[in-house]
């Protein structure tokens, strides 16, 4: 007996091999304590993937932080991801340490 994977997964729908592969990848990375970079064209469901990873993770009761990497200058992006030291760029008036309790879903 062959069992087909579900057509829906965490509010996403898809029976084709690409979507089934995506569902497996989400299930694989969600339980791990890692940051994930989510890439794709506009309108392809990157936010849905991020939410799915977050909801399946150990941090699901914590903050879900979404960040549009393409919309930020390099220094600000690095600051958002990793924190910064005071004075390292214009507007860095104090030290910022990124909290390990925040979730950054990137793919």
Coordinates of N, CA and C in Angstrom, one line a residue:
X1 N 0.8 -1.2 0.0 CA 0.0 0.0 0.0 C 0.9 1.2 0.0
X2 N 0.7 2.1 -0.9 CA 1.4 3.4 -1.0 C 0.6 4.5 -0.4
X3 N 1.2 5.2 0.6 CA 0.6 6.3 1.3 C 1.1 7.6 0.7
X4 N 0.2 8.4 0.2 CA 0.5 9.7 -0.4 C 0.7 10.7 0.7
X5 N 1.7 11.6 0.6 CA 1.9 12.7 1.5 C 0.6 13.6 1.5
X6 N 0.4 14.3 2.6 CA -0.8 15.2 2.6 C -0.7 16.3 1.6
X7 N -1.8 16.7 1.1 CA -1.8 17.8 0.1 C -1.7 19.2 0.8
X8 N -2.0 19.2 2.1 CA -1.9 20.5 2.8 C -0.9 20.3 4.0
X9 N -0.3 21.4 4.3 CA 0.7 21.4 5.4 C 0.9 22.8 5.9
X10 N 0.5 23.0 7.1 CA 0.7 24.3 7.8 C 0.1 25.4 7.0
X11 N -1.1 25.3 6.5 CA -1.8 26.3 5.7 C -1.3 26.5 4.3
X12 N -0.4 25.5 3.8 CA 0.0 25.5 2.4 C -0.5 24.3 1.7
X13 N -0.8 24.5 0.4 CA -1.4 23.4 -0.3 C -0.4 23.0 -1.5
X14 N -0.3 21.7 -1.7 CA 0.6 21.3 -2.8 C 0.8 19.8 -2.9
X15 N 0.5 19.2 -4.0 CA 0.7 17.8 -4.2 C 1.9 17.5 -5.1
X16 N 2.4 18.5 -5.8 CA 3.5 18.3 -6.7 C 4.8 18.0 -6.0
X17 N 5.8 17.4 -6.6 CA 7.0 17.1 -5.9 C 7.8 18.2 -5.3
X18 N 7.7 19.4 -5.9 CA 8.4 20.6 -5.4 C 7.8 21.0 -4.0
X19 N 6.5 21.0 -4.0 CA 5.8 21.4 -2.7 C 6.0 20.3 -1.6
X20 N 6.0 19.0 -2.0 CA 6.2 18.0 -1.1 C 7.6 18.0 -0.5
X21 N 8.6 18.4 -1.4 CA 10.0 18.6 -0.9 C 10.1 19.7 0.0
X22 N 9.4 20.8 -0.2 CA 9.4 22.0 0.7 C 8.8 21.6 2.0
X23 N 7.7 20.9 2.0 CA 7.1 20.4 3.3 C 8.1 19.6 4.1
X24 N 8.8 18.7 3.4 CA 9.8 17.9 4.1 C 10.9 18.7 4.7
X25 N 11.4 19.7 3.9 CA 12.4 20.6 4.4 C 12.0 21.4 5.6
X26 N 10.8 21.9 5.6 CA 10.2 22.7 6.7 C 10.2 21.8 8.0
X27 N 9.7 20.6 7.8 CA 9.7 19.6 9.0 C 11.1 19.3 9.5
X28 N 12.1 19.3 8.6 CA 13.5 19.0 8.9 C 14.1 20.1 9.7
X29 N 13.9 21.4 9.3 CA 14.6 22.5 9.9 C 13.9 23.0 11.1
X30 N 12.6 22.9 11.2 CA 11.8 23.5 12.3 C 12.3 23.1 13.7
X31 N 12.6 21.8 14.0 CA 12.9 21.5 15.4 C 14.4 21.9 15.7
X32 N 15.2 22.4 14.8 CA 16.6 22.7 15.0 C 16.7 24.2 15.5
X33 N 17.7 24.4 16.3 CA 17.9 25.7 16.9 C 18.9 26.5 15.9
X34 N 18.3 26.9 14.7 CA 19.1 27.6 13.7 C 18.4 28.7 13.1
X35 N 19.1 29.6 12.5 CA 18.4 30.7 11.7 C 18.3 30.2 10.3
X36 N 17.2 30.5 9.7 CA 16.9 30.0 8.3 C 16.7 31.2 7.4
X37 N 17.3 31.2 6.2 CA 17.2 32.2 5.2 C 16.2 31.7 4.2
X38 N 15.1 32.4 4.0 CA 14.0 32.0 3.1 C 14.1 33.0 1.9
X39 N 14.4 32.4 0.7 CA 14.5 33.2 -0.5 C 13.5 32.8 -1.5
X40 N 13.1 33.7 -2.4 CA 12.1 33.4 -3.4 C 11.6 34.7 -4.1
X41 N 11.0 34.6 -5.2 CA 10.4 35.7 -5.9 C 9.2 36.3 -5.1
X42 N 8.9 37.5 -5.3 CA 7.7 38.1 -4.7 C 6.5 37.3 -4.9
X43 N 5.7 37.1 -3.8 CA 4.4 36.4 -3.9 C 4.5 34.9 -4.0
X44 N 5.7 34.3 -3.6 CA 5.8 32.9 -3.7 C 5.5 32.2 -2.3
X45 N 5.2 32.9 -1.3 CA 4.8 32.3 0.0 C 5.9 32.2 1.0
X46 N 6.9 33.1 0.9 CA 8.1 33.0 1.9 C 7.6 33.2 3.3
X47 N 6.6 34.1 3.5 CA 6.1 34.4 4.8 C 5.4 33.1 5.4
X48 N 4.6 32.4 4.5 CA 4.0 31.2 5.0 C 5.0 30.1 5.4
X49 N 6.1 30.0 4.7 CA 7.1 29.1 5.0 C 7.7 29.5 6.4
X50 N 8.0 30.8 6.6 CA 8.5 31.2 7.9 C 7.6 30.9 9.0
X51 N 6.3 31.2 8.8 CA 5.3 30.9 9.9 C 5.2 29.4 10.2
X52 N 5.3 28.6 9.1 CA 5.3 27.1 9.3 C 6.5 26.7 10.1
X53 N 7.6 27.2 9.8 CA 8.8 26.8 10.6 C 8.7 27.2 12.0
X54 N 8.2 28.5 12.2 CA 8.1 29.0 13.6 C 7.1 28.2 14.4
X55 N 5.9 27.9 13.8 CA 4.9 27.1 14.5 C 5.3 25.7 14.9
X56 N 6.2 25.1 14.1 CA 6.7 23.8 14.3 C 7.9 23.7 15.2
X57 N 8.4 24.9 15.6 CA 9.7 25.0 16.3 C 9.4 25.0 17.8
X58 N 10.5 24.8 18.6 CA 10.5 24.9 20.0 C 10.2 26.3 20.5
X59 N 10.4 27.3 19.6 CA 10.1 28.7 19.9 C 8.8 29.2 19.5
X60 N 7.8 28.3 19.3 CA 6.5 28.7 18.7 C 5.7 29.6 19.6
X61 N 6.0 29.6 20.9 CA 5.3 30.5 21.8 C 6.0 31.8 21.9
X62 N 7.1 32.0 21.3 CA 7.9 33.2 21.3 C 7.6 34.1 20.2
X63 N 8.4 35.1 20.0 CA 8.3 36.1 18.9 C 8.6 35.6 17.6
X64 N 7.8 35.9 16.6 CA 8.1 35.6 15.2 C 8.6 36.9 14.6
X65 N 9.8 37.0 14.1 CA 10.3 38.2 13.6 C 10.6 38.0 12.1
X66 N 9.9 38.8 11.3 CA 10.0 38.8 9.8 C 10.9 40.0 9.4
X67 N 11.8 39.7 8.5 CA 12.7 40.8 8.1 C 12.9 40.7 6.6
X68 N 12.6 41.8 5.9 CA 12.8 41.9 4.4 C 14.2 42.3 4.2
X69 N 15.1 41.3 3.9 CA 16.5 41.5 3.8 C 16.8 42.4 2.6
X70 N 16.0 42.3 1.5 CA 16.3 43.1 0.3 C 16.0 44.5 0.5
X71 N 15.2 44.9 1.5 CA 14.9 46.3 1.7 C 15.8 47.0 2.6
X72 N 16.9 46.4 3.1 CA 17.8 47.0 4.1 C 19.2 47.2 3.5
X73 N 19.9 48.3 3.8 CA 21.3 48.4 3.5 C 22.1 47.4 4.3
X74 N 23.2 47.0 3.7 CA 24.1 46.0 4.3 C 24.3 46.1 5.8
X75 N 24.7 47.3 6.2 CA 25.1 47.5 7.7 C 23.9 47.3 8.6
X76 N 22.7 47.8 8.1 CA 21.5 47.7 8.9 C 21.0 46.2 8.9
X77 N 21.2 45.5 7.8 CA 20.8 44.1 7.8 C 21.7 43.3 8.8
X78 N 23.0 43.5 8.7 CA 23.9 42.8 9.6 C 23.5 43.1 11.1
X79 N 23.2 44.4 11.4 CA 22.8 44.8 12.7 C 21.6 44.1 13.2
X80 N 20.6 44.0 12.3 CA 19.3 43.3 12.6 C 19.5 41.8 12.9
X81 N 20.4 41.2 12.1 CA 20.7 39.8 12.3 C 21.6 39.4 13.5
X82 N 22.6 40.2 13.6 CA 23.7 39.9 14.6 C 23.9 40.9 15.7
X83 N 23.3 42.0 15.6 CA 23.6 43.1 16.6 C 24.7 44.0 16.1
X84 N 25.1 45.0 17.0 CA 26.2 45.8 16.6 C 26.8 46.5 17.8
X85 N 28.0 47.1 17.6 CA 28.7 47.9 18.6 C 28.3 49.4 18.4
X86 N 28.3 50.2 19.4 CA 28.1 51.6 19.4 C 29.0 52.3 18.4
X87 N 28.5 53.1 17.5 CA 29.3 53.9 16.6 C 29.8 53.2 15.3
X88 N 29.4 51.9 15.1 CA 29.9 51.2 14.0 C 29.3 51.7 12.7
X89 N 28.2 52.3 12.7 CA 27.6 53.0 11.5 C 26.7 54.1 12.0
X90 N 26.3 55.0 11.0 CA 25.5 56.1 11.4 C 24.2 55.7 12.0
X91 N 23.9 56.2 13.1 CA 22.6 55.8 13.8 C 22.8 54.7 14.9
X92 N 24.1 54.2 15.0 CA 24.3 53.1 16.0 C 24.8 53.9 17.3
X93 N 23.8 54.4 18.0 CA 24.1 55.2 19.2 C 24.3 54.4 20.4
X94 N 24.0 53.1 20.4 CA 24.3 52.2 21.5 C 24.5 50.8 21.0
X95 N 25.1 50.0 21.9 CA 25.3 48.6 21.5 C 24.0 47.8 21.4
X96 N 23.9 47.0 20.4 CA 22.7 46.1 20.3 C 23.1 44.7 20.2
X97 N 22.6 43.9 21.2 CA 22.9 42.5 21.2 C 21.6 41.8 20.8
X98 N 21.7 40.9 19.8 CA 20.5 40.2 19.3 C 20.2 39.1 20.4
X99 N 18.9 39.1 20.7 CA 18.4 38.1 21.7 C 18.3 36.7 21.1
X100 N 18.9 35.7 21.8 CA 18.8 34.4 21.3 C 17.3 33.9 21.4
X101 N 16.5 34.6 22.1 CA 15.1 34.1 22.2 C 14.2 34.5 21.0
X102 N 14.7 35.4 20.2 CA 14.0 35.9 19.0 C 14.2 34.9 17.9
X103 N 13.2 34.8 17.1 CA 13.2 33.8 16.0 C 13.4 34.6 14.7
X104 N 14.3 34.3 13.9 CA 14.5 34.9 12.6 C 14.4 33.8 11.5
X105 N 13.2 33.7 10.9 CA 12.9 32.7 9.9 C 13.4 33.2 8.5
X106 N 14.5 32.8 8.1 CA 15.0 33.1 6.7 C 15.3 31.8 6.0
X107 N 15.1 31.8 4.7 CA 15.4 30.6 4.0 C 16.0 31.0 2.7

